[in-house]
Tab-separated table of C-alpha atoms in Angstrom:
chain	number	residue	atom	x	y	z
A	1251	MET	CA	94.518	193.959	132.739
A	1252	SER	CA	91.558	192.798	134.746
A	1253	GLY	CA	91.026	189.060	134.861
A	1254	THR	CA	94.726	188.168	134.758
A	1255	THR	CA	96.296	185.823	137.299
A	1256	SER	CA	99.174	186.888	139.493
A	1257	GLU	CA	101.498	184.212	138.095
A	1258	PRO	CA	103.065	185.134	134.746
A	1259	LEU	CA	103.940	182.597	132.070
A	1260	ARG	CA	107.717	182.721	131.754
A	1261	ILE	CA	109.253	182.090	128.344
A	1262	GLY	CA	112.755	181.050	127.336
A	1263	ILE	CA	113.551	181.736	123.678
A	1264	ALA	CA	116.424	179.943	121.928
A	1265	GLY	CA	117.208	181.279	118.476
A	1266	LEU	CA	116.961	185.001	117.786
A	1267	GLY	CA	116.874	185.144	114.024
A	1268	THR	CA	113.997	186.635	112.092
A	1269	VAL	CA	111.301	184.621	113.876
A	1270	GLY	CA	112.789	184.760	117.371
A	1271	SER	CA	113.223	188.521	117.162
A	1272	GLY	CA	109.643	188.778	115.941
A	1273	VAL	CA	108.368	186.878	118.990
A	1274	VAL	CA	110.302	189.195	121.308
A	1275	LYS	CA	108.776	192.212	119.572
A	1276	ILE	CA	105.224	190.882	119.936
A	1277	ILE	CA	105.702	190.154	123.657
A	1278	ARG	CA	107.198	193.609	124.259
A	1279	GLN	CA	104.785	195.620	122.122
A	1280	LYS	CA	101.536	193.816	122.934
A	1281	ALA	CA	102.005	192.942	126.615
A	1282	ALA	CA	98.642	194.301	127.771
A	1283	LEU	CA	96.695	192.729	124.894
A	1284	LEU	CA	98.332	189.330	125.433
A	1285	ALA	CA	97.561	189.434	129.148
A	1286	ASP	CA	93.925	190.364	128.535
A	1287	ARG	CA	93.490	187.608	125.969
A	1288	SER	CA	95.233	184.842	127.903
A	1289	GLY	CA	94.517	185.814	131.509
A	1290	ARG	CA	98.231	185.830	132.357
A	1291	ARG	CA	101.186	188.109	131.804
A	1292	ILE	CA	103.650	186.731	129.256
A	1293	GLU	CA	107.225	187.405	130.308
A	1294	ILE	CA	110.608	186.522	128.826
A	1295	ALA	CA	112.794	184.862	131.460
A	1296	GLY	CA	115.831	184.264	129.284
A	1297	ILE	CA	117.174	184.098	125.748
A	1298	SER	CA	119.881	182.255	123.842
A	1299	ALA	CA	121.525	182.536	120.423
A	1300	ARG	CA	124.893	182.003	118.776
A	1301	ASN	CA	125.814	185.693	118.590
A	1302	ARG	CA	125.153	187.917	121.599
A	1303	ASP	CA	126.228	191.140	119.854
A	1304	LYS	CA	124.188	190.971	116.641
A	1305	ASP	CA	121.779	193.864	116.050
A	1306	ARG	CA	118.312	192.312	115.878
A	1307	GLY	CA	116.277	195.500	115.749
A	1308	VAL	CA	114.963	195.065	119.290
A	1309	SER	CA	116.594	195.685	122.677
A	1310	LEU	CA	117.557	192.471	124.480
A	1311	THR	CA	119.589	193.943	127.340
A	1312	SER	CA	116.875	193.375	129.954
A	1313	TYR	CA	116.838	189.599	129.454
A	1314	ASP	CA	119.105	186.961	130.971
A	1315	TRP	CA	121.413	185.489	128.353
A	1316	GLU	CA	122.424	181.828	128.128
A	1317	ASP	CA	125.106	180.741	125.660
A	1318	ASP	CA	123.834	177.146	125.778
A	1319	PRO	CA	120.195	176.562	124.780
A	1320	VAL	CA	120.115	173.395	126.903
A	1321	THR	CA	120.892	175.483	129.972
A	1322	LEU	CA	118.070	177.871	129.057
A	1323	ALA	CA	115.690	174.960	128.491
A	1324	THR	CA	116.228	173.620	132.004
A	1325	ARG	CA	116.213	176.857	134.002
A	1326	PRO	CA	113.766	176.706	136.908
A	1327	ASP	CA	112.279	180.101	136.000
A	1328	VAL	CA	111.311	178.965	132.465
A	1329	ASP	CA	107.791	177.549	132.048
A	1330	VAL	CA	107.771	177.305	128.245
A	1331	PHE	CA	110.828	176.707	126.099
A	1332	VAL	CA	110.561	178.209	122.607
A	1333	GLU	CA	112.960	176.520	120.164
A	1334	LEU	CA	113.714	178.582	117.062
A	1335	VAL	CA	117.274	177.355	116.475
A	1336	GLY	CA	116.443	175.029	113.573
A	1337	GLY	CA	117.995	171.816	112.324
A	1338	SER	CA	116.870	168.217	112.722
A	1339	ASP	CA	119.586	167.370	115.258
A	1340	GLY	CA	122.304	169.140	117.244
A	1341	PRO	CA	121.491	171.916	119.751
A	1342	ALA	CA	117.811	172.121	118.774
A	1343	LYS	CA	117.116	168.453	119.450
A	1344	ALA	CA	119.217	168.403	122.624
A	1345	ALA	CA	117.478	171.481	124.028
A	1346	VAL	CA	113.946	170.294	123.233
A	1347	GLU	CA	114.635	166.898	124.811
A	1348	ALA	CA	116.128	168.561	127.893
A	1349	ALA	CA	113.135	170.873	128.253
A	1350	LEU	CA	110.619	168.019	128.024
A	1351	LYS	CA	112.555	165.874	130.487
A	1352	ALA	CA	112.554	168.845	132.874
A	1353	GLY	CA	108.755	169.107	132.598
A	1354	LYS	CA	108.700	172.233	130.429
A	1355	ASP	CA	106.159	172.809	127.686
A	1356	VAL	CA	107.784	173.386	124.285
A	1357	VAL	CA	106.838	175.539	121.310
A	1358	THR	CA	108.880	175.115	118.128
A	1359	ALA	CA	108.922	176.213	114.502
A	1360	ASN	CA	111.300	173.388	113.583
A	1361	LYS	CA	109.712	171.242	110.884
A	1362	ALA	CA	112.874	169.234	110.205
A	1363	LEU	CA	113.207	168.236	113.870
A	1364	LEU	CA	109.629	166.981	114.043
A	1365	ALA	CA	109.689	165.336	110.617
A	1366	HIS	CA	112.647	163.205	111.714
A	1367	HIS	CA	111.997	162.791	115.454
A	1368	GLY	CA	108.328	163.683	115.939
A	1369	GLN	CA	107.197	160.321	117.282
A	1370	ALA	CA	109.931	160.067	119.914
A	1371	LEU	CA	109.465	163.685	120.990
A	1372	ALA	CA	105.679	163.301	121.227
A	1373	GLU	CA	106.127	160.245	123.426
A	1374	LEU	CA	108.644	162.110	125.588
A	1375	ALA	CA	106.292	165.079	125.964
A	1376	GLU	CA	103.383	162.901	127.045
A	1377	ALA	CA	105.526	160.861	129.438
A	1378	ASN	CA	106.459	164.085	131.233
A	1379	GLY	CA	103.022	165.693	131.168
A	1380	CYS	CA	104.125	168.375	128.698
A	1381	VAL	CA	102.721	169.769	125.489
A	1382	LEU	CA	104.774	170.104	122.323
A	1383	ARG	CA	103.265	172.578	119.893
A	1384	PHE	CA	104.459	173.471	116.398
A	1385	GLU	CA	101.957	175.660	114.539
A	1386	ALA	CA	104.796	177.770	113.112
A	1387	ALA	CA	106.483	174.719	111.576
A	1388	VAL	CA	103.881	174.352	108.808
A	1389	ALA	CA	102.672	177.079	106.433
A	1390	GLY	CA	103.848	180.052	108.498
A	1391	GLY	CA	100.935	182.137	109.691
A	1392	ILE	CA	98.194	179.747	108.490
A	1393	PRO	CA	96.687	178.019	111.580
A	1394	VAL	CA	96.443	174.615	109.902
A	1395	ILE	CA	97.776	172.554	112.838
A	1396	LYS	CA	95.160	174.023	115.165
A	1397	ALA	CA	92.480	173.445	112.546
A	1398	LEU	CA	93.340	169.761	112.196
A	1399	THR	CA	93.908	168.982	115.884
A	1400	GLU	CA	90.999	171.020	117.251
A	1401	SER	CA	88.483	172.640	114.908
A	1402	LEU	CA	88.200	169.650	112.553
A	1403	ALA	CA	88.571	166.932	115.199
A	1404	GLY	CA	85.055	165.659	114.434
A	1405	ASN	CA	85.959	164.877	110.822
A	1406	ASP	CA	87.472	161.904	109.087
A	1407	ILE	CA	89.993	163.641	106.843
A	1408	THR	CA	90.083	162.196	103.329
A	1409	ARG	CA	92.801	164.340	101.754
A	1410	VAL	CA	95.193	167.131	102.622
A	1411	MET	CA	97.031	169.006	99.904
A	1412	GLY	CA	98.624	172.327	99.372
A	1413	VAL	CA	101.373	174.658	98.278
A	1414	MET	CA	103.711	174.732	101.270
A	1415	ASN	CA	106.910	176.346	100.016
A	1416	GLY	CA	106.642	180.004	99.099
A	1417	THR	CA	110.015	180.083	97.347
A	1418	CYS	CA	108.982	177.422	94.841
A	1419	ASN	CA	105.664	179.129	94.257
A	1420	TYR	CA	107.499	182.414	93.697
A	1421	ILE	CA	109.836	180.812	91.126
A	1422	LEU	CA	106.999	179.151	89.207
A	1423	THR	CA	104.933	182.351	89.311
A	1424	ARG	CA	107.841	184.438	88.009
A	1425	MET	CA	108.538	181.964	85.235
A	1426	GLU	CA	105.002	182.500	84.011
A	1427	SER	CA	104.612	186.240	84.590
A	1428	GLY	CA	108.089	187.167	83.334
A	1429	GLY	CA	108.572	184.511	80.670
A	1430	LEU	CA	111.705	183.445	82.566
A	1431	THR	CA	113.608	180.204	82.401
A	1432	TYR	CA	113.870	178.186	85.582
A	1433	ALA	CA	117.516	179.236	85.959
A	1434	ALA	CA	116.654	182.934	85.654
A	1435	ALA	CA	113.768	182.748	88.158
A	1436	PHE	CA	115.965	180.749	90.546
A	1437	ALA	CA	118.680	183.426	90.357
A	1438	GLU	CA	116.117	186.151	91.032
A	1439	ALA	CA	114.788	184.334	94.107
A	1440	ASP	CA	118.354	183.836	95.325
A	1441	ALA	CA	119.162	187.544	94.916
A	1442	LEU	CA	116.067	188.430	96.952
A	1443	GLY	CA	117.206	186.148	99.791
A	1444	TYR	CA	114.289	183.731	99.412
A	1445	LEU	CA	116.361	180.541	99.213
A	1446	GLU	CA	117.652	178.458	102.117
A	1447	ALA	CA	121.429	178.204	102.615
A	1448	ASP	CA	121.030	174.816	100.919
A	1449	PRO	CA	118.664	175.705	98.031
A	1450	GLN	CA	117.798	172.042	97.502
A	1451	LEU	CA	115.737	172.191	100.693
A	1452	ASP	CA	113.419	174.541	98.810
A	1453	VAL	CA	113.535	173.618	95.126
A	1454	GLY	CA	114.029	169.904	95.810
A	1455	GLY	CA	110.774	169.757	97.768
A	1456	ILE	CA	112.445	168.710	101.050
A	1457	ASP	CA	111.210	171.647	103.148
A	1458	ALA	CA	107.655	171.194	101.877
A	1459	GLY	CA	107.958	167.410	102.311
A	1460	HIS	CA	108.724	167.881	106.008
A	1461	LYS	CA	105.533	169.905	106.364
A	1462	LEU	CA	103.447	167.374	104.449
A	1463	ALA	CA	104.648	164.518	106.669
A	1464	LEU	CA	103.536	166.436	109.774
A	1465	LEU	CA	100.107	167.205	108.320
A	1466	ALA	CA	99.637	163.575	107.288
A	1467	SER	CA	100.368	162.406	110.823
A	1468	ILE	CA	97.711	164.670	112.309
A	1469	ALA	CA	95.153	164.100	109.555
A	1470	PHE	CA	95.328	160.312	109.573
A	1471	GLY	CA	96.606	159.360	113.030
A	1472	THR	CA	99.838	157.916	111.680
A	1473	GLN	CA	103.412	158.105	112.855
A	1474	VAL	CA	105.412	160.780	111.053
A	1475	ALA	CA	106.984	159.134	108.007
A	1476	PHE	CA	109.017	161.716	106.124
A	1477	SER	CA	111.231	158.995	104.617
A	1478	SER	CA	108.147	157.695	102.783
A	1479	VAL	CA	107.269	161.000	101.096
A	1480	GLU	CA	107.705	160.779	97.318
A	1481	LEU	CA	109.809	163.855	96.544
A	1482	GLU	CA	110.317	165.579	93.206
A	1483	GLY	CA	111.476	169.171	92.980
A	1484	ILE	CA	110.752	171.819	90.383
A	1485	GLY	CA	114.104	171.722	88.573
A	1486	ARG	CA	112.712	169.886	85.516
A	1487	VAL	CA	109.806	172.306	84.989
A	1488	SER	CA	110.543	174.367	81.890
A	1489	ILE	CA	109.112	177.620	80.633
A	1490	ASP	CA	107.569	175.548	77.823
A	1491	ASP	CA	105.698	173.461	80.409
A	1492	ILE	CA	104.461	176.633	82.090
A	1493	ARG	CA	103.224	178.121	78.806
A	1494	GLN	CA	101.744	174.981	77.366
A	1495	ALA	CA	99.989	174.008	80.573
A	1496	SER	CA	98.504	177.508	80.574
A	1497	ASP	CA	97.297	176.990	77.005
A	1498	MET	CA	95.338	173.987	78.238
A	1499	GLY	CA	93.844	175.794	81.243
A	1500	TYR	CA	96.255	174.727	83.986
A	1501	LYS	CA	98.901	176.143	86.314
A	1502	ILE	CA	101.919	174.202	87.596
A	1503	LYS	CA	102.481	174.131	91.354
A	1504	LEU	CA	104.776	172.213	93.688
A	1505	LEU	CA	101.895	170.408	95.333
A	1506	GLY	CA	101.867	168.214	98.418
A	1507	VAL	CA	99.129	165.585	98.538
A	1508	CYS	CA	98.469	162.960	101.197
A	1509	ARG	CA	95.694	160.403	101.643
A	1510	LEU	CA	95.221	157.205	103.602
A	1511	THR	CA	93.860	154.417	101.407
A	1512	GLY	CA	93.379	150.673	101.739
A	1513	ARG	CA	96.850	150.260	100.257
A	1514	GLY	CA	98.519	152.516	102.800
A	1515	LEU	CA	99.576	156.130	103.269
A	1516	GLU	CA	100.167	158.098	100.087
A	1517	GLN	CA	102.427	161.137	100.492
A	1518	SER	CA	103.774	162.967	97.477
A	1519	MET	CA	105.417	166.346	96.994
A	1520	SER	CA	105.876	167.014	93.310
A	1521	PRO	CA	105.054	169.436	90.496
A	1522	CYS	CA	101.399	169.010	89.525
A	1523	LEU	CA	98.911	170.729	87.279
A	1524	VAL	CA	95.845	172.325	88.844
A	1525	PRO	CA	92.983	174.120	87.076
A	1526	ALA	CA	93.953	177.753	86.484
A	1527	THR	CA	90.590	178.903	87.866
A	1528	SER	CA	90.920	176.946	91.135
A	1529	PRO	CA	92.082	178.549	94.408
A	1530	LEU	CA	95.448	176.803	94.060
A	1531	GLY	CA	95.727	177.876	90.439
A	1532	GLN	CA	95.230	181.522	91.409
A	1533	LEU	CA	97.870	181.399	94.160
A	1534	ASP	CA	100.725	183.705	93.184
A	1535	GLY	CA	104.061	184.729	94.658
A	1536	GLY	CA	105.322	183.451	97.996
A	1537	THR	CA	101.901	182.699	99.480
A	1538	ASN	CA	101.000	179.265	100.897
A	1539	MET	CA	97.680	177.440	100.703
A	1540	VAL	CA	96.409	174.293	102.403
A	1541	VAL	CA	93.268	172.468	101.227
A	1542	ILE	CA	91.597	169.994	103.598
A	1543	ASP	CA	88.805	167.578	102.660
A	1544	GLY	CA	86.732	166.253	105.578
A	1545	ASP	CA	83.716	163.972	105.602
A	1546	GLN	CA	81.632	166.462	107.618
A	1547	VAL	CA	83.000	169.871	106.692
A	1548	GLY	CA	83.561	169.209	102.997
A	1549	GLN	CA	86.467	171.155	101.543
A	1550	ILE	CA	88.070	174.112	103.278
A	1551	VAL	CA	90.834	176.305	101.886
A	1552	MET	CA	93.318	178.175	104.067
A	1553	ARG	CA	95.564	180.789	102.498
A	1554	GLY	CA	98.222	183.077	103.929
A	1555	ALA	CA	101.860	184.030	104.277
A	1556	GLY	CA	103.991	180.918	104.614
A	1557	ALA	CA	107.115	182.561	106.011
A	1558	GLY	CA	108.541	185.828	107.293
A	1559	GLU	CA	108.969	187.476	110.662
A	1560	GLY	CA	105.405	188.553	111.340
A	1561	PRO	CA	103.425	185.519	110.128
A	1562	THR	CA	105.718	182.912	111.699
A	1563	ALA	CA	106.117	184.809	114.971
A	1564	SER	CA	102.320	185.129	115.032
A	1565	ALA	CA	102.017	181.326	114.836
A	1566	VAL	CA	104.570	180.858	117.639
A	1567	MET	CA	102.662	183.360	119.746
A	1568	GLY	CA	99.394	181.533	119.137
A	1569	ASP	CA	100.876	178.366	120.656
A	1570	ILE	CA	102.241	180.297	123.635
A	1571	MET	CA	98.828	181.861	124.215
A	1572	ASP	CA	97.081	178.482	124.188
A	1573	ILE	CA	99.497	177.242	126.853
A	1574	ALA	CA	98.893	180.401	128.873
A	1575	ARG	CA	95.135	179.740	128.717
A	1576	GLY	CA	95.627	176.164	129.893
A	1577	THR	CA	94.842	174.450	126.586
A	1578	ARG	CA	96.524	171.020	126.601
A	1579	VAL	CA	96.513	169.176	123.265
A	1580	THR	CA	98.593	166.132	122.364
A	1581	THR	CA	101.316	166.744	119.805
A	1582	PHE	CA	99.597	165.090	116.837
A	1583	GLY	CA	96.008	165.336	118.070
A	1584	VAL	CA	95.814	161.860	119.637
A	1585	PRO	CA	98.011	160.050	122.195
A	1586	ALA	CA	101.371	159.225	120.630
A	1587	SER	CA	100.958	155.561	121.589
A	1588	THR	CA	97.898	155.293	119.324
A	1589	LEU	CA	99.615	156.612	116.186
A	1590	ILE	CA	99.862	153.779	113.683
A	1591	ALA	CA	102.908	152.958	111.595
A	1592	ALA	CA	101.179	153.227	108.233
A	1593	THR	CA	102.315	151.195	105.261
A	1594	PRO	CA	103.841	153.581	102.719
A	1595	ALA	CA	102.083	153.481	99.372
A	1596	GLN	CA	102.976	155.041	96.053
A	1597	ALA	CA	100.251	157.407	94.936
A	1598	ALA	CA	97.888	155.015	93.161
A	1599	THR	CA	94.658	156.984	93.148
A	1600	PRO	CA	93.809	157.337	89.432
A	1601	ALA	CA	94.278	160.810	87.994
A	1602	PRO	CA	94.735	162.426	84.599
A	1603	TYR	CA	98.297	163.303	83.596
A	1604	TYR	CA	99.920	165.954	81.450
A	1605	LEU	CA	102.598	164.629	79.076
A	1606	ARG	CA	105.009	166.715	77.030
A	1607	MET	CA	107.435	165.311	74.498
A	1608	ASP	CA	109.346	166.464	71.430
A	1609	LEU	CA	108.201	164.296	68.541
A	1610	ALA	CA	110.628	163.598	65.706
A	1611	ASP	CA	109.563	164.501	62.165
A	1612	LYS	CA	108.952	160.904	61.089
A	1613	PRO	CA	105.982	159.223	59.390
A	1614	GLY	CA	103.633	157.578	61.894
A	1615	ALA	CA	105.415	159.086	64.910
A	1616	LEU	CA	102.249	160.166	66.678
A	1617	ALA	CA	100.593	156.809	66.035
A	1618	LYS	CA	103.512	155.015	67.705
A	1619	VAL	CA	103.185	157.168	70.815
A	1620	ALA	CA	99.431	156.594	70.931
A	1621	ALA	CA	100.004	152.855	70.552
A	1622	ALA	CA	102.499	152.811	73.440
A	1623	LEU	CA	99.988	154.592	75.638
A	1624	GLY	CA	97.170	152.297	74.572
A	1625	ASP	CA	99.226	149.153	75.201
A	1626	ALA	CA	99.730	150.360	78.792
A	1627	GLY	CA	96.012	151.011	79.208
A	1628	VAL	CA	96.365	154.796	79.099
A	1629	SER	CA	93.777	156.612	76.986
A	1630	ILE	CA	94.136	160.110	75.530
A	1631	HIS	CA	91.648	162.794	76.557
A	1632	ARG	CA	93.143	165.818	74.772
A	1633	MET	CA	96.149	166.401	72.558
A	1634	ARG	CA	97.870	169.411	71.021
A	1635	GLN	CA	100.751	169.484	68.558
A	1636	TYR	CA	102.876	172.574	67.908
A	1637	ASP	CA	104.828	173.556	64.796
A	1638	HIS	CA	108.079	171.764	64.012
A	1639	VAL	CA	111.320	173.389	65.135
A	1640	ASP	CA	114.635	171.728	64.168
A	1641	ASN	CA	112.742	168.689	62.845
A	1642	ALA	CA	110.881	168.119	66.092
A	1643	ALA	CA	107.419	169.165	67.237
A	1644	PRO	CA	106.317	169.600	70.847
A	1645	VAL	CA	103.297	167.409	71.563
A	1646	LEU	CA	101.074	167.804	74.623
A	1647	ILE	CA	98.781	165.047	75.803
A	1648	VAL	CA	96.266	165.083	78.643
A	1649	THR	CA	95.268	161.555	79.538
A	1650	HIS	CA	92.070	160.268	81.023
A	1651	LYS	CA	92.380	159.118	84.638
A	1652	THR	CA	94.993	156.422	84.977
A	1653	THR	CA	97.206	154.894	87.632
A	1654	ARG	CA	100.839	155.886	88.020
A	1655	ALA	CA	101.830	152.261	87.425
A	1656	ALA	CA	100.142	152.238	84.011
A	1657	LEU	CA	101.651	155.601	83.139
A	1658	ASP	CA	105.140	154.427	84.130
A	1659	GLN	CA	104.721	151.452	81.803
A	1660	ALA	CA	103.889	153.831	78.950
A	1661	LEU	CA	106.755	156.200	79.825
A	1662	GLU	CA	109.158	153.291	79.624
A	1663	ALA	CA	107.824	152.192	76.249
A	1664	ILE	CA	107.637	155.599	74.528
A	1665	PRO	CA	111.415	156.246	74.209
A	1666	ALA	CA	111.802	152.771	72.731
A	1667	THR	CA	109.622	153.794	69.783
A	1668	GLY	CA	112.484	155.946	68.466
A	1669	VAL	CA	110.205	158.871	67.675
A	1670	VAL	CA	110.855	161.160	70.669
A	1671	ARG	CA	113.915	163.336	71.259
A	1672	ASP	CA	114.030	163.001	75.078
A	1673	ALA	CA	112.165	161.233	77.859
A	1674	PRO	CA	108.637	162.666	78.153
A	1675	VAL	CA	107.813	165.051	80.973
A	1676	ALA	CA	104.842	163.725	83.012
A	1677	LEU	CA	102.950	165.766	85.586
A	1678	ARG	CA	99.901	164.670	87.571
A	1679	ILE	CA	96.727	166.757	87.267
A	1680	GLU	CA	95.136	167.134	90.675
A	1681	ALA	CA	91.429	167.867	91.080
A	1682	VAL	CA	90.691	170.811	93.360
């Protein structure tokens, strides 16, 4: 271990679930490699979790145990506090605040905490000369936070988008590959243990929305604004949508998109269509992907495991190693005091849309739908009508680029024509 300093970097880890146990394993199994790469020994000074006796697949008997994570966070022999407890408030928030006030650097994988309290915590970190790092909070093992704050710092970012929840991507992929209904694919994901204790965090887009809000803050220098993210989950996506979108050359993904425009900050997390041949269209299973458009670099695509012990622990370890090397980066890439409170804006950038509706078997039905679209200023690019079943025929329409406001006007008018069975399904088509 030549080149290492005599002073180790001492870690306190709160939360010993899948990720926390993974971090312990890396530190134990790769001690020499970590020291050679960082110039310092990485040592665990103490640990904390709710259950001391749980078998975590790694021996913990050599580490000091603290029942209270706040106590661990403020111990004098802890240089870096690693928060893997989870939750936007409660013990996680209290411990992170205590660590920062005590002058400790903090590494966390807690997206909910930062999505709700990121601005205040960033200000607290800077006031106390600390760094607050959170690579593991977004897209698991994909180093997207480091890319935005460091590697791409010379770019004006124009758009960030991606698939950021592996569970949703798994469900949509299984619907297509297995011909499953949403309910059947959901049940399969649940049986495999892929869903959060509150499944709505996954399928409702909340988990991915937290991640998008953090990326938007870094990309555009804005204060984290999770409450302004337009959220729509995947519960309304049917197997018919999956099949019919495929017929027209598209795949459906729960897609996060953010941009800063003259109208304000657009942040949306919703089911979208992407070209089947695009990198996002070819993304299967529980994998994540983030696409970044910069004025200098062009478009870059980052793909990898979005969750799991190894990938997420790897991201936590990357932050610890940067601290060990002396790398000091502000939480969101710029001083917290310079982050602007952006005006929230509904996604208004024109885009084509996919529309699906069941058309009643009535004379002139299709003409009435076309007229409703035309009256709203929405023009039809492609259309496909399927055979009648029970006196109704599925009709698919791909529009030319239009604004969401114009589309909403058409969607309000179409049911009033009396020729559709239910409200049309409308999904944005995102260019990749």
